[in-house]
């Protein structure tokens, strides 16, 4: 799935396109606990979260994620947007709750990438 397709599916507002807006992703993860992302996530490309702080961008960068989607209409401040730009990570916000956003992406073909996913 192309990141720009995620924008349409989630009715998202793009805050920064990073280096990957035109790129393709194959997996996604939804979590508000960055420790879970670090411990359990494998080979992820898109992170959906309601947590709005710089640790989200730093975690996504460490895990080579290409896009962060803030759910429930959460809006990061400019320092978070700037950090995502520096790291080349696309950043979006969607009005959907995490469950709905993950479901919409799954329904459109994007799968999870955790080791326990079948």
PDB file of C-alpha atoms in Angstrom:
ATOM      1  CA  UNK A   1       0.000   0.000   0.000  1.00  0.00           C
ATOM      2  CA  UNK A   2       1.262   3.480  -0.787  1.00  0.00           C
ATOM      3  CA  UNK A   3       1.475   5.943   2.087  1.00  0.00           C
ATOM      4  CA  UNK A   4      -0.564   8.420   0.090  1.00  0.00           C
ATOM      5  CA  UNK A   5      -3.332   5.769  -0.040  1.00  0.00           C
ATOM      6  CA  UNK A   6      -3.311   5.678   3.771  1.00  0.00           C
ATOM      7  CA  UNK A   7      -4.095   9.391   3.712  1.00  0.00           C
ATOM      8  CA  UNK A   8      -7.237   8.729   1.654  1.00  0.00           C
ATOM      9  CA  UNK A   9      -8.368   5.619   3.550  1.00  0.00           C
ATOM     10  CA  UNK A  10      -8.053   7.317   6.950  1.00  0.00           C
ATOM     11  CA  UNK A  11      -9.252  10.743   5.784  1.00  0.00           C
ATOM     12  CA  UNK A  12      -5.978  11.953   7.235  1.00  0.00           C
ATOM     13  CA  UNK A  13      -4.354  15.352   7.308  1.00  0.00           C
ATOM     14  CA  UNK A  14      -0.705  15.138   6.225  1.00  0.00           C
ATOM     15  CA  UNK A  15       1.536  17.151   8.544  1.00  0.00           C
ATOM     16  CA  UNK A  16       4.783  16.260   6.796  1.00  0.00           C
ATOM     17  CA  UNK A  17       5.522  13.966   3.888  1.00  0.00           C
ATOM     18  CA  UNK A  18       9.013  12.928   4.915  1.00  0.00           C
ATOM     19  CA  UNK A  19      10.985  10.845   2.447  1.00  0.00           C
ATOM     20  CA  UNK A  20       8.338   8.143   2.168  1.00  0.00           C
ATOM     21  CA  UNK A  21       5.054   9.795   1.183  1.00  0.00           C
ATOM     22  CA  UNK A  22       5.285   8.353  -2.335  1.00  0.00           C
ATOM     23  CA  UNK A  23       6.658   5.059  -0.985  1.00  0.00           C
ATOM     24  CA  UNK A  24       5.064   1.696  -0.336  1.00  0.00           C
ATOM     25  CA  UNK A  25       4.466   0.010   3.011  1.00  0.00           C
ATOM     26  CA  UNK A  26       3.502  -3.584   3.761  1.00  0.00           C
ATOM     27  CA  UNK A  27       2.713  -3.667   7.485  1.00  0.00           C
ATOM     28  CA  UNK A  28       1.307  -1.549  10.314  1.00  0.00           C
ATOM     29  CA  UNK A  29       1.224  -1.434  14.102  1.00  0.00           C
ATOM     30  CA  UNK A  30      -1.220   0.269  16.460  1.00  0.00           C
ATOM     31  CA  UNK A  31       0.068   1.053  19.960  1.00  0.00           C
ATOM     32  CA  UNK A  32       0.270   3.797  22.571  1.00  0.00           C
ATOM     33  CA  UNK A  33       3.077   1.995  24.416  1.00  0.00           C
ATOM     34  CA  UNK A  34       6.412   2.618  22.751  1.00  0.00           C
ATOM     35  CA  UNK A  35       7.958  -0.132  24.897  1.00  0.00           C
ATOM     36  CA  UNK A  36       5.589  -2.613  23.196  1.00  0.00           C
ATOM     37  CA  UNK A  37       6.565  -1.267  19.798  1.00  0.00           C
ATOM     38  CA  UNK A  38      10.231  -1.818  20.648  1.00  0.00           C
ATOM     39  CA  UNK A  39       9.668  -5.257  22.206  1.00  0.00           C
ATOM     40  CA  UNK A  40       7.120  -6.871  19.903  1.00  0.00           C
ATOM     41  CA  UNK A  41       7.060  -5.083  16.593  1.00  0.00           C
ATOM     42  CA  UNK A  42       9.010  -6.557  13.743  1.00  0.00           C
ATOM     43  CA  UNK A  43       9.441  -5.113  10.296  1.00  0.00           C
ATOM     44  CA  UNK A  44       6.793  -2.407  10.646  1.00  0.00           C
ATOM     45  CA  UNK A  45       6.248   0.414   8.236  1.00  0.00           C
ATOM     46  CA  UNK A  46       3.345   2.439   9.701  1.00  0.00           C
ATOM     47  CA  UNK A  47       2.747   3.277  13.355  1.00  0.00           C
ATOM     48  CA  UNK A  48      -0.731   4.302  14.528  1.00  0.00           C
ATOM     49  CA  UNK A  49      -0.812   5.884  17.972  1.00  0.00           C
ATOM     50  CA  UNK A  50      -2.627   8.296  20.251  1.00  0.00           C
ATOM     51  CA  UNK A  51       0.587   9.184  22.067  1.00  0.00           C
ATOM     52  CA  UNK A  52       1.803  12.609  20.981  1.00  0.00           C
ATOM     53  CA  UNK A  53       5.400  13.244  22.003  1.00  0.00           C
ATOM     54  CA  UNK A  54       8.898  13.138  20.553  1.00  0.00           C
ATOM     55  CA  UNK A  55       9.456   9.557  21.773  1.00  0.00           C
ATOM     56  CA  UNK A  56       6.992   8.364  19.143  1.00  0.00           C
ATOM     57  CA  UNK A  57       9.161   9.798  16.360  1.00  0.00           C
ATOM     58  CA  UNK A  58      12.363   8.501  17.970  1.00  0.00           C
ATOM     59  CA  UNK A  59      10.868   5.018  18.335  1.00  0.00           C
ATOM     60  CA  UNK A  60       9.588   5.008  14.767  1.00  0.00           C
ATOM     61  CA  UNK A  61      13.031   6.076  13.572  1.00  0.00           C
ATOM     62  CA  UNK A  62      14.733   3.274  15.544  1.00  0.00           C
ATOM     63  CA  UNK A  63      12.326   0.721  14.072  1.00  0.00           C
ATOM     64  CA  UNK A  64      12.734   2.043  10.504  1.00  0.00           C
ATOM     65  CA  UNK A  65       9.077   3.001  10.283  1.00  0.00           C
ATOM     66  CA  UNK A  66       8.131   5.190   7.377  1.00  0.00           C
ATOM     67  CA  UNK A  67       4.943   6.801   8.612  1.00  0.00           C
ATOM     68  CA  UNK A  68       3.241   7.778  11.877  1.00  0.00           C
ATOM     69  CA  UNK A  69      -0.508   8.311  12.057  1.00  0.00           C
ATOM     70  CA  UNK A  70      -1.881  10.062  15.143  1.00  0.00           C
ATOM     71  CA  UNK A  71      -5.406   8.799  15.862  1.00  0.00           C
ATOM     72  CA  UNK A  72      -8.424  10.500  17.464  1.00  0.00           C
ATOM     73  CA  UNK A  73      -7.530  13.815  15.836  1.00  0.00           C
ATOM     74  CA  UNK A  74      -4.454  14.257  18.023  1.00  0.00           C
ATOM     75  CA  UNK A  75      -2.247  17.131  16.886  1.00  0.00           C
ATOM     76  CA  UNK A  76       1.516  17.130  17.514  1.00  0.00           C
ATOM     77  CA  UNK A  77       3.293  20.390  18.185  1.00  0.00           C
ATOM     78  CA  UNK A  78       5.764  21.896  15.743  1.00  0.00           C
ATOM     79  CA  UNK A  79       8.807  20.348  17.452  1.00  0.00           C
ATOM     80  CA  UNK A  80       7.440  16.856  16.762  1.00  0.00           C
ATOM     81  CA  UNK A  81       6.663  17.739  13.142  1.00  0.00           C
ATOM     82  CA  UNK A  82      10.184  19.149  12.738  1.00  0.00           C
ATOM     83  CA  UNK A  83      11.734  16.000  14.216  1.00  0.00           C
ATOM     84  CA  UNK A  84       9.740  13.791  11.835  1.00  0.00           C
ATOM     85  CA  UNK A  85      10.901  15.956   8.932  1.00  0.00           C
ATOM     86  CA  UNK A  86      14.526  15.605  10.088  1.00  0.00           C
ATOM     87  CA  UNK A  87      14.133  11.815  10.261  1.00  0.00           C
ATOM     88  CA  UNK A  88      12.326  11.590   6.909  1.00  0.00           C
ATOM     89  CA  UNK A  89       9.164  10.111   8.451  1.00  0.00           C
ATOM     90  CA  UNK A  90       5.738  10.926   7.026  1.00  0.00           C
ATOM     91  CA  UNK A  91       3.338  12.269   9.676  1.00  0.00           C
ATOM     92  CA  UNK A  92      -0.473  12.309   9.584  1.00  0.00           C
ATOM     93  CA  UNK A  93      -3.441  12.764  11.859  1.00  0.00           C
ATOM     94  CA  UNK A  94      -6.805  11.025  11.462  1.00  0.00           C
ATOM     95  CA  UNK A  95     -10.127  11.616  13.180  1.00  0.00           C
ATOM     96  CA  UNK A  96     -10.674   7.861  13.568  1.00  0.00           C
ATOM     97  CA  UNK A  97     -10.070   5.966  16.808  1.00  0.00           C
ATOM     98  CA  UNK A  98      -7.214   3.473  16.730  1.00  0.00           C
ATOM     99  CA  UNK A  99      -9.445   0.391  16.428  1.00  0.00           C
ATOM    100  CA  UNK A 100     -11.299   1.837  13.460  1.00  0.00           C
ATOM    101  CA  UNK A 101      -8.146   3.153  11.763  1.00  0.00           C
ATOM    102  CA  UNK A 102      -6.387  -0.210  12.082  1.00  0.00           C
ATOM    103  CA  UNK A 103      -9.499  -1.987  10.817  1.00  0.00           C
ATOM    104  CA  UNK A 104      -9.788   0.257   7.779  1.00  0.00           C
ATOM    105  CA  UNK A 105      -6.149  -0.319   6.849  1.00  0.00           C
ATOM    106  CA  UNK A 106      -6.504  -4.073   7.363  1.00  0.00           C
ATOM    107  CA  UNK A 107      -9.683  -4.139   5.303  1.00  0.00           C
ATOM    108  CA  UNK A 108      -7.761  -2.440   2.483  1.00  0.00           C
ATOM    109  CA  UNK A 109      -4.959  -5.003   2.524  1.00  0.00           C
ATOM    110  CA  UNK A 110      -2.398  -3.728   5.027  1.00  0.00           C
ATOM    111  CA  UNK A 111      -1.381  -6.444   7.479  1.00  0.00           C
ATOM    112  CA  UNK A 112       0.262  -6.457  10.895  1.00  0.00           C
ATOM    113  CA  UNK A 113       3.897  -7.426  11.131  1.00  0.00           C
ATOM    114  CA  UNK A 114       4.225  -8.803  14.653  1.00  0.00           C
ATOM    115  CA  UNK A 115       5.755 -12.244  14.983  1.00  0.00           C
ATOM    116  CA  UNK A 116       2.503 -13.563  16.464  1.00  0.00           C
ATOM    117  CA  UNK A 117       0.356 -12.418  13.504  1.00  0.00           C
ATOM    118  CA  UNK A 118      -0.871 -15.295  11.372  1.00  0.00           C
TER     119      UNK A 118
END
